[in-house]
Amino acid sequence: MAAAAPRRLSCPGGGGGSTEPVPAAMSAPPSRGLAAGPCGRHAAGWALPLRPPLCIACALGTLGDGGASLVRKKHALSRLRDALAWQALPVIQLLALDERVCASLVGTLFGMCHSVEDSDAQDQFIEVLVQLVAELKSEQYLRCILDESQKELSKATTMKGSLPIFTLLGKLADTIPVFADILVVKHSNLVDHLPLGLMYPNEGVKAAVCYLYGKLYSSPVGTERLSAHFEEKLCGLFLNALGHAQTKELQVNCLGLLKELLKSDHFVSILMNNSRTEEESENSDLLEGENPLPLVLKKLLLTRDEMLQAASSHCVAAVLVHSPSRYASAFIHADVPEFLFECLLCNSEILIWSVYCCLLLLTEERLFFSKCHTVYGIESLVRSLQDVLQLNNVELQKQGLLLFTEILKRVAGTVRGLETRGCRMVQECCLNAFFPGLADILVYHIASGFVPLEQPVEITLFTNRGVCLDAIDVLMKTVDCPVLEVVVEAVKAVAAFLRKDHLSSPPVPYEKLQELLEVVLKRCADLSPPQSSKKHAGDLLFPVSQSLNRVSQRQGQLLLNTLESFRSACRLAVEFQTDPMAQENAFTAPGSESKETLSNFSEFLLRICDSLCIPMVMNYLERAVSSSVMEVFISALNTLFTVVPNMRIKFSKKLASSSFIRLTLELKARFCSVQSNPALNQACSRFLCNLCLSLYSATEKERISAQEEQEMSELLQKALPQLNYTVAESLLLLAENPEAFSLDQSLCSHQHCFILLSYFAYTLGDRFVPEAELFLAIRNFLLSAQDRGDCPPPYILRAVLYLLAVCQDKGKGLDSRSLCTIRRILDNLPDLGLVYVHCPLLLEFFLRYPELMGRFGHQVLQLWFSWEDCNQTKTEGAGFGMSDQLNSANPLLPILKSNSSILLILLDLVCSSPVEVAQKVLVTLRTFLERSEDALVCDLLRSRFLQILQQLLVESSSASLQANRNLPILLSLLFLVQLRSKGMRELDSTDFKLLHQVSNLCGKCRPREIDLLQPSLNFLYWSLHQTTPCSQQRAVAVLLSNVSLLELLQKVLECTWTRSFPSEPAYLSPEDALLCSGWLLAASLLIYQHRYNAEVHQTLTLDLTEVLNAIIFRKKKPVLLLVSIMQFLRAVLRQNFSSSLLVIVIQNTAQGATQPQPSPLEDAALHPLAMQQVFSLLISLQNLLVHVYLQKDLLLSQAVVACLETLLEYLYVKNQDVALHVASQPWHRFLLLTLLNGGQKSVLQPEILRLVTLFVRYQSSNVISQKEISLILREAAEANLPELPEATSRALHLFLRQVQSSHCQMEAVEAGTIRTLLEHLSGQRSTCAKHQDIVCLGGVAVSLAHIGD
């Protein structure tokens, strides 16, 4: 079928009304010759080298032939399209030779475009025409097409016939940039036909019209010229077409037009105002009756087509980016956010990106939160982030995290500044890619202000705990991302997530939060550069080397975000302290311990701060210093003070000892001078204030004053924000003196504040100020204060004295003027304790200068011992040597050594101070006496003791003496002074006066006053044993002349029979110790009264049976008490029960009928002992010897052996046969074997040697044989005699002498061995040094010579 003849264009030079597109006989082109071409009809110059060859003249003829079929024309058109595509230049050169040919071809193609009914053919004609016109590059053909299009549109009967025209114009506008400008400027009447196309009920026509409109409005000229056209005619028709579009073609073209329109703020305003009026903006019901843009775009979001959803979300973002505050409410009322969140559950990265952008812009509107869209969509967002993490799209991950962060930051009923960051991020990351040109619009909307965000408080963001846990998992995964930019955004989201608003629903997942924080901090630490060197915190701000590498900006941002996260966690812990539901997991099973508690979380924060946070910041400070980073860091540390209140002091001490006072002051000096960085200044000032107050409560806990603490707090709060000086400037500040009549309180406040900071830093070892310079500055400060008559408050004086004491060794000594100033200031104080600091250096400072020691030495020493914590036991059970262990670190000892006059002050303290203080003084003096080698010290103390005792005995009654709790301590110290003397010493007049006073004091006491009697009896016992015979005789006379003393001693001894002893005494009780001292003193008096035949004024009366029964029937008595009673029994036995001091009472006990009756002659010979008592006593002594020997108590075992020796001596004197009979009893040999098996296998033990000597003396051959004596001699000959203990050497010497004097049968070799051993032992004894004879056992003074003789 032939196609209809097309109408031709009327173009200049185009041949007017010619009916043939090409002349019948075409002359060849000049350059081609006149040879015939491949077609045989036209010259060869019209042929193109295609396969098969194409004759342009034939193609033009076919297209212009009205009788040619459509198939032939499509074929010719196809060949021509290929020629234009592959060889456009030759074609255009041929056509350009004759403008009539060009005009004829353009006219033919244009006519075919709207005359051919076949749609495919129309598309081909339009395509070739567009290609041809674009290649011709001539504006005249464009005007011709526009003119003809106007004519065709004007005479068209239906709009459907205009569809090819609209399509052609749209494609021309798309291909040729200037075409749109020509159309709207020179052929604007054409635009009037376009609205009719939008009203025509054909979506193909509408799609073509929208496409053309889109191209027209993409031109700036078109946008300007068609502005009124859009407002008057197009807007409503366009929204109607978009709202009712059914075909995807129309939907896409409408969205394309909308995209161009939304680039203009004016068109956006028209579109949104067409949708609603300002009065109707708050009423979503009115929107339903119209066809507003938000509802239209929401309809597209409902489709399943991800491309349309992406385009729709792009358009939403394009509207919002102009002004979220103006347009967001319309979309929110239309529930667009709800459908945007639903779109996140897709696989299209483009769609997810665009939705993120839209939602990010919607977060700028408070209505977005008040209508709880975030609560609805948070689960979708979290799941979307989980899916996005599986992709490699870094920008998409960053955008999603940015949206998540904004939602987390802005949810809740808070008031904050208008967030413009969302607009800025959309501008930079999103809209420039999809909507070029919108970036400049955003600049207008970046402003600041305050917008209330009103989400209902009772509705939390995470209503489902599972979603909250998923969010934590997402954050942990994003923090572990290898891309640093993603990590930065993730850590920022963590900071926004750690808020009570998001985590208040019980139970709080504390363990997951700990994992999250640990991941964040470790990730930041891993990304930080390695620490190059260890430096002090104070040196970090001003590194010596300027060549240190600085951390990158991103790493700095990551550190800042990490610290923000940590600070948020600390604030979260503090906020939860007032929430009972957040203290612990309410769902924990009964009886089980849960780790999900606030206390565990708070302790974790402290640990992680110490192990990760602080080292990480210190590492960063080695390379760069950022005021914003340090502001967040210091603020976080400040919050930690209240996170775990019971660890506040420990935390403060650690910070101060780690030079954080220095660090904070250097931050203030560097960044906060001239009122810059107010946030950092405020954070640093609050941190220093809290740190100082916490350290104050720790160091001054013994005397903390609410008023003083309040004054200090006010001073710090007032002065710290202005104290932004370097250390050198602050030292100069201390020496400043305000004008005489000025009210310059700020200078004084600054001085006091710096002194406090230096004081607290120095107490924890941070000496950030050089000691010599600080010492001089403090001295000048005191002089300046004295000159202006100012007296600093006590807490400032306390700091001043401490700093002077600490810096004393680094500076010159104080001159007389400075000392006079200090004395005047301290004299004005009501109590020196107000300025006292318990520090050895301060004690040394006061005792160093005579001016200060004479005036304040007594008070300072009393304060020292009042504050000193000394672990002294009430009893002396540890013995004299334990003072070394208890007081090895006593700082007063070296001071006493250099200035012994302080001892007199200490003695006064013993008398006048409370008993607790006196006890501590006693410990110090005991340790000092133990170490001192100066005999003059003891003389000085004895003289002072005598004065004190004389004064007490004269001024005090018996009752007041008993009430004096310091007197026992004084007496204990007196005994310790006497113990200081090693070896025998002649007693002088002071000693005898002391002896007299102490004995009189004992006479005034009762047996139950153990505290007084125990040290007194020890002193009396020492006076009898540790002196020369001449002094000993006088001492015995003094004591025996004191009747009251002997009466007291009688009562003490009688307490032995009435006391009930515990079944298993763990230690020597004070009552038992007094009994031991009483028996030992009585035994000593018996011995020395008999030796010197002293006059007796009062006798002692004792029941012999009771004494013997005390030893025979031990009844778990302490061993030392048994030994003491044995010493008394030894003294009585040696005097044959005949002493002018002792009266023996003998009880008549009935004998059992079954017991064997001893011979009356034997009892008479042993009187007052009976034979039965002798055997019982002998057996008891043997058992006691085994007991103490197995305990390896050398002293007590020798005492038992000595008692056995004395008993046999007494029996030998009374009846030799009885003595020999008793010594030859077979159980003695069993005793020796038991001792050898129970202890060391060697016979060279003092107890064994003395027993063997005893049995040799009394010729007990059945106990010890000649062979065994030879074995002992052989072992002694092989032994290293100089290494033997003194007791063993003495016992061996006695054994050898006894064997030598007895007439034992021995060989000449053995006799020579005895002589050799005696010679060595005699020489060794002559060179042996004299050891301490008096020792303390459980608080009882015991003479080694007395016990072991």
mmCIF file of N, CA and C in Angstrom, residues 512-587:
data_model
loop_
_atom_site.group_PDB
_atom_site.id
_atom_site.type_symbol
_atom_site.label_atom_id
_atom_site.label_comp_id
_atom_site.label_asym_id
_atom_site.label_seq_id
_atom_site.Cartn_x
_atom_site.Cartn_y
_atom_site.Cartn_z
ATOM 1 N N LYS A 512 25.865 -6.035 77.174
ATOM 2 C CA LYS A 512 26.007 -5.653 75.770
ATOM 3 C C LYS A 512 26.592 -4.243 75.642
ATOM 4 N N LEU A 513 26.190 -3.371 76.536
ATOM 5 C CA LEU A 513 26.740 -2.018 76.503
ATOM 6 C C LEU A 513 28.238 -2.036 76.812
ATOM 7 N N GLN A 514 28.640 -2.887 77.735
ATOM 8 C CA GLN A 514 30.064 -3.009 78.027
ATOM 9 C C GLN A 514 30.829 -3.505 76.800
ATOM 10 N N GLU A 515 30.265 -4.511 76.123
ATOM 11 C CA GLU A 515 30.913 -5.017 74.916
ATOM 12 C C GLU A 515 31.013 -3.914 73.857
ATOM 13 N N LEU A 516 29.941 -3.145 73.719
ATOM 14 C CA LEU A 516 29.935 -2.079 72.717
ATOM 15 C C LEU A 516 31.014 -1.041 73.023
ATOM 16 N N LEU A 517 31.079 -0.598 74.262
ATOM 17 C CA LEU A 517 32.073 0.408 74.627
ATOM 18 C C LEU A 517 33.494 -0.124 74.469
ATOM 19 N N GLU A 518 33.686 -1.365 74.849
ATOM 20 C CA GLU A 518 35.025 -1.936 74.728
ATOM 21 C C GLU A 518 35.443 -2.035 73.267
ATOM 22 N N VAL A 519 34.508 -2.409 72.409
ATOM 23 C CA VAL A 519 34.809 -2.480 70.976
ATOM 24 C C VAL A 519 35.172 -1.093 70.441
ATOM 25 N N VAL A 520 34.405 -0.085 70.843
ATOM 26 C CA VAL A 520 34.659 1.280 70.365
ATOM 27 C C VAL A 520 36.042 1.751 70.799
ATOM 28 N N LEU A 521 36.353 1.591 72.093
ATOM 29 C CA LEU A 521 37.626 2.087 72.596
ATOM 30 C C LEU A 521 38.812 1.313 72.009
ATOM 31 N N LYS A 522 38.665 0.012 71.882
ATOM 32 C CA LYS A 522 39.757 -0.770 71.307
ATOM 33 C C LYS A 522 39.952 -0.436 69.833
ATOM 34 N N ARG A 523 38.829 -0.201 69.136
ATOM 35 C CA ARG A 523 38.943 0.145 67.717
ATOM 36 C C ARG A 523 39.672 1.472 67.550
ATOM 37 N N CYS A 524 39.341 2.426 68.384
ATOM 38 C CA CYS A 524 40.011 3.731 68.308
ATOM 39 C C CYS A 524 41.480 3.591 68.682
ATOM 40 N N ALA A 525 41.760 2.776 69.693
ATOM 41 C CA ALA A 525 43.156 2.577 70.086
ATOM 42 C C ALA A 525 43.943 1.872 68.995
ATOM 43 N N ASP A 526 43.305 0.930 68.296
ATOM 44 C CA ASP A 526 43.996 0.215 67.221
ATOM 45 C C ASP A 526 44.314 1.128 66.048
ATOM 46 N N LEU A 527 43.441 2.096 65.785
ATOM 47 C CA LEU A 527 43.651 2.992 64.655
ATOM 48 C C LEU A 527 44.580 4.150 64.982
ATOM 49 N N SER A 528 44.926 4.292 66.292
ATOM 50 C CA SER A 528 45.840 5.364 66.669
ATOM 51 C C SER A 528 47.262 4.958 66.329
ATOM 52 N N PRO A 529 48.106 5.909 65.999
ATOM 53 C CA PRO A 529 49.517 5.582 65.714
ATOM 54 C C PRO A 529 50.176 5.012 66.949
ATOM 55 N N PRO A 530 51.185 4.174 66.800
ATOM 56 C CA PRO A 530 51.855 3.593 67.969
ATOM 57 C C PRO A 530 52.551 4.657 68.780
ATOM 58 N N GLN A 531 52.579 4.423 70.085
ATOM 59 C CA GLN A 531 53.184 5.389 70.990
ATOM 60 C C GLN A 531 54.693 5.315 70.863
ATOM 61 N N SER A 532 55.294 6.445 70.578
ATOM 62 C CA SER A 532 56.729 6.429 70.294
ATOM 63 C C SER A 532 57.568 6.463 71.546
ATOM 64 N N SER A 533 57.100 7.106 72.558
ATOM 65 C CA SER A 533 57.897 7.202 73.776
ATOM 66 C C SER A 533 56.982 7.499 74.934
ATOM 67 N N LYS A 534 57.427 7.158 76.104
ATOM 68 C CA LYS A 534 56.678 7.409 77.337
ATOM 69 C C LYS A 534 57.051 8.786 77.850
ATOM 70 N N LYS A 535 56.031 9.585 78.091
ATOM 71 C CA LYS A 535 56.274 10.925 78.602
ATOM 72 C C LYS A 535 55.354 11.194 79.763
ATOM 73 N N HIS A 536 55.761 12.165 80.533
ATOM 74 C CA HIS A 536 54.902 12.595 81.626
ATOM 75 C C HIS A 536 53.737 13.379 81.059
ATOM 76 N N ALA A 537 52.604 13.279 81.734
ATOM 77 C CA ALA A 537 51.406 13.913 81.169
ATOM 78 C C ALA A 537 51.605 15.403 80.970
ATOM 79 N N GLY A 538 52.372 16.034 81.877
ATOM 80 C CA GLY A 538 52.546 17.467 81.748
ATOM 81 C C GLY A 538 53.423 17.880 80.599
ATOM 82 N N ASP A 539 54.237 16.973 80.076
ATOM 83 C CA ASP A 539 55.105 17.315 78.963
ATOM 84 C C ASP A 539 54.440 17.113 77.616
ATOM 85 N N LEU A 540 53.223 16.583 77.620
ATOM 86 C CA LEU A 540 52.630 16.186 76.351
ATOM 87 C C LEU A 540 52.145 17.374 75.537
ATOM 88 N N LEU A 541 51.792 18.454 76.199
ATOM 89 C CA LEU A 541 51.236 19.587 75.464
ATOM 90 C C LEU A 541 52.322 20.390 74.760
ATOM 91 N N PHE A 542 53.513 20.306 75.257
ATOM 92 C CA PHE A 542 54.587 21.104 74.693
ATOM 93 C C PHE A 542 55.776 20.207 74.417
ATOM 94 N N PRO A 543 55.707 19.390 73.383
ATOM 95 C CA PRO A 543 56.813 18.463 73.106
ATOM 96 C C PRO A 543 58.063 19.227 72.731
ATOM 97 N N VAL A 544 59.187 18.648 73.130
ATOM 98 C CA VAL A 544 60.463 19.298 72.836
ATOM 99 C C VAL A 544 60.737 19.272 71.339
ATOM 100 N N SER A 545 60.508 18.156 70.730
ATOM 101 C CA SER A 545 60.761 18.018 69.304
ATOM 102 C C SER A 545 59.514 18.381 68.519
ATOM 103 N N GLN A 546 59.682 19.297 67.603
ATOM 104 C CA GLN A 546 58.549 19.715 66.776
ATOM 105 C C GLN A 546 58.343 18.798 65.585
ATOM 106 N N SER A 547 59.192 17.795 65.432
ATOM 107 C CA SER A 547 59.100 16.906 64.277
ATOM 108 C C SER A 547 58.209 15.700 64.527
ATOM 109 N N LEU A 548 57.529 15.666 65.696
ATOM 110 C CA LEU A 548 56.637 14.534 65.969
ATOM 111 C C LEU A 548 55.484 14.526 64.974
ATOM 112 N N ASN A 549 55.151 13.349 64.527
ATOM 113 C CA ASN A 549 54.057 13.213 63.554
ATOM 114 C C ASN A 549 52.722 13.504 64.229
ATOM 115 N N ARG A 550 51.883 14.217 63.531
ATOM 116 C CA ARG A 550 50.540 14.508 64.040
ATOM 117 C C ARG A 550 49.561 13.489 63.485
ATOM 118 N N VAL A 551 48.573 13.193 64.278
ATOM 119 C CA VAL A 551 47.549 12.245 63.814
ATOM 120 C C VAL A 551 46.714 12.917 62.749
ATOM 121 N N SER A 552 46.146 12.121 61.879
ATOM 122 C CA SER A 552 45.345 12.663 60.779
ATOM 123 C C SER A 552 44.048 13.239 61.307
ATOM 124 N N GLN A 553 43.407 14.023 60.459
ATOM 125 C CA GLN A 553 42.155 14.661 60.861
ATOM 126 C C GLN A 553 41.074 13.635 61.137
ATOM 127 N N ARG A 554 41.044 12.598 60.343
ATOM 128 C CA ARG A 554 40.022 11.577 60.573
ATOM 129 C C ARG A 554 40.251 10.834 61.868
ATOM 130 N N GLN A 555 41.489 10.546 62.161
ATOM 131 C CA GLN A 555 41.761 9.876 63.422
ATOM 132 C C GLN A 555 41.433 10.777 64.605
ATOM 133 N N GLY A 556 41.676 12.063 64.435
ATOM 134 C CA GLY A 556 41.271 12.995 65.475
ATOM 135 C C GLY A 556 39.766 13.041 65.640
ATOM 136 N N GLN A 557 39.044 13.009 64.514
ATOM 137 C CA GLN A 557 37.583 12.985 64.601
ATOM 138 C C GLN A 557 37.094 11.689 65.243
ATOM 139 N N LEU A 558 37.755 10.584 64.911
ATOM 140 C CA LEU A 558 37.381 9.313 65.524
ATOM 141 C C LEU A 558 37.614 9.347 67.029
ATOM 142 N N LEU A 559 38.730 9.898 67.437
ATOM 143 C CA LEU A 559 39.007 10.005 68.870
ATOM 144 C C LEU A 559 37.962 10.881 69.554
ATOM 145 N N LEU A 560 37.606 11.979 68.910
ATOM 146 C CA LEU A 560 36.583 12.853 69.483
ATOM 147 C C LEU A 560 35.260 12.119 69.632
ATOM 148 N N ASN A 561 34.845 11.398 68.597
ATOM 149 C CA ASN A 561 33.589 10.653 68.673
ATOM 150 C C ASN A 561 33.668 9.543 69.721
ATOM 151 N N THR A 562 34.821 8.906 69.829
ATOM 152 C CA THR A 562 34.993 7.859 70.832
ATOM 153 C C THR A 562 34.860 8.426 72.243
ATOM 154 N N LEU A 563 35.471 9.562 72.466
ATOM 155 C CA LEU A 563 35.351 10.187 73.789
ATOM 156 C C LEU A 563 33.933 10.645 74.053
ATOM 157 N N GLU A 564 33.234 11.101 73.012
ATOM 158 C CA GLU A 564 31.822 11.450 73.167
ATOM 159 C C GLU A 564 31.025 10.220 73.587
ATOM 160 N N SER A 565 31.331 9.077 72.994
ATOM 161 C CA SER A 565 30.646 7.841 73.365
ATOM 162 C C SER A 565 30.919 7.487 74.817
ATOM 163 N N PHE A 566 32.165 7.592 75.214
ATOM 164 C CA PHE A 566 32.504 7.269 76.604
ATOM 165 C C PHE A 566 31.844 8.245 77.567
ATOM 166 N N ARG A 567 31.819 9.506 77.217
ATOM 167 C CA ARG A 567 31.157 10.479 78.087
ATOM 168 C C ARG A 567 29.661 10.199 78.170
ATOM 169 N N SER A 568 29.053 9.818 77.055
ATOM 170 C CA SER A 568 27.631 9.473 77.079
ATOM 171 C C SER A 568 27.375 8.278 77.987
ATOM 172 N N ALA A 569 28.271 7.303 77.952
ATOM 173 C CA ALA A 569 28.113 6.145 78.831
ATOM 174 C C ALA A 569 28.234 6.545 80.295
ATOM 175 N N CYS A 570 29.149 7.439 80.601
ATOM 176 C CA CYS A 570 29.296 7.903 81.987
ATOM 177 C C CYS A 570 28.050 8.668 82.442
ATOM 178 N N ARG A 571 27.544 9.526 81.581
ATOM 179 C CA ARG A 571 26.316 10.255 81.938
ATOM 180 C C ARG A 571 25.135 9.302 82.091
ATOM 181 N N LEU A 572 25.114 8.277 81.256
ATOM 182 C CA LEU A 572 24.049 7.281 81.360
ATOM 183 C C LEU A 572 24.091 6.598 82.716
ATOM 184 N N ALA A 573 25.278 6.232 83.165
ATOM 185 C CA ALA A 573 25.413 5.580 84.471
ATOM 186 C C ALA A 573 24.959 6.503 85.599
ATOM 187 N N VAL A 574 25.284 7.783 85.489
ATOM 188 C CA VAL A 574 24.865 8.733 86.527
ATOM 189 C C VAL A 574 23.350 8.901 86.524
ATOM 190 N N GLU A 575 22.739 8.984 85.360
ATOM 191 C CA GLU A 575 21.289 9.142 85.279
ATOM 192 C C GLU A 575 20.560 7.918 85.827
ATOM 193 N N PHE A 576 21.119 6.749 85.606
ATOM 194 C CA PHE A 576 20.483 5.523 86.084
ATOM 195 C C PHE A 576 20.559 5.384 87.605
ATOM 196 N N GLN A 577 21.402 6.167 88.260
ATOM 197 C CA GLN A 577 21.518 6.063 89.710
ATOM 198 C C GLN A 577 20.228 6.475 90.414
ATOM 199 N N THR A 578 19.425 7.291 89.771
ATOM 200 C CA THR A 578 18.163 7.730 90.367
ATOM 201 C C THR A 578 16.975 6.901 89.896
ATOM 202 N N ASP A 579 17.234 5.866 89.118
ATOM 203 C CA ASP A 579 16.167 5.016 88.586
ATOM 204 C C ASP A 579 16.244 3.651 89.262
ATOM 205 N N PRO A 580 15.318 3.344 90.171
ATOM 206 C CA PRO A 580 15.394 2.039 90.862
ATOM 207 C C PRO A 580 15.281 0.864 89.908
ATOM 208 N N MET A 581 14.543 1.015 88.828
ATOM 209 C CA MET A 581 14.368 -0.094 87.903
ATOM 210 C C MET A 581 15.650 -0.407 87.123
ATOM 211 N N ALA A 582 16.554 0.553 87.079
ATOM 212 C CA ALA A 582 17.779 0.352 86.306
ATOM 213 C C ALA A 582 18.948 -0.121 87.157
ATOM 214 N N GLN A 583 18.743 -0.290 88.452
ATOM 215 C CA GLN A 583 19.847 -0.680 89.317
ATOM 216 C C GLN A 583 20.330 -2.084 89.004
ATOM 217 N N GLU A 584 19.406 -2.995 88.775
ATOM 218 C CA GLU A 584 19.766 -4.379 88.479
ATOM 219 C C GLU A 584 18.672 -5.012 87.641
ATOM 220 N N ASN A 585 18.954 -6.172 87.106
ATOM 221 C CA ASN A 585 18.005 -6.885 86.258
ATOM 222 C C ASN A 585 16.889 -7.459 87.116
ATOM 223 N N ALA A 586 15.681 -6.926 86.924
ATOM 224 C CA ALA A 586 14.552 -7.376 87.731
ATOM 225 C C ALA A 586 14.128 -8.793 87.399
ATOM 226 N N PHE A 587 14.602 -9.316 86.290
ATOM 227 C CA PHE A 587 14.192 -10.657 85.866
ATOM 228 C C PHE A 587 15.215 -11.729 86.277
#
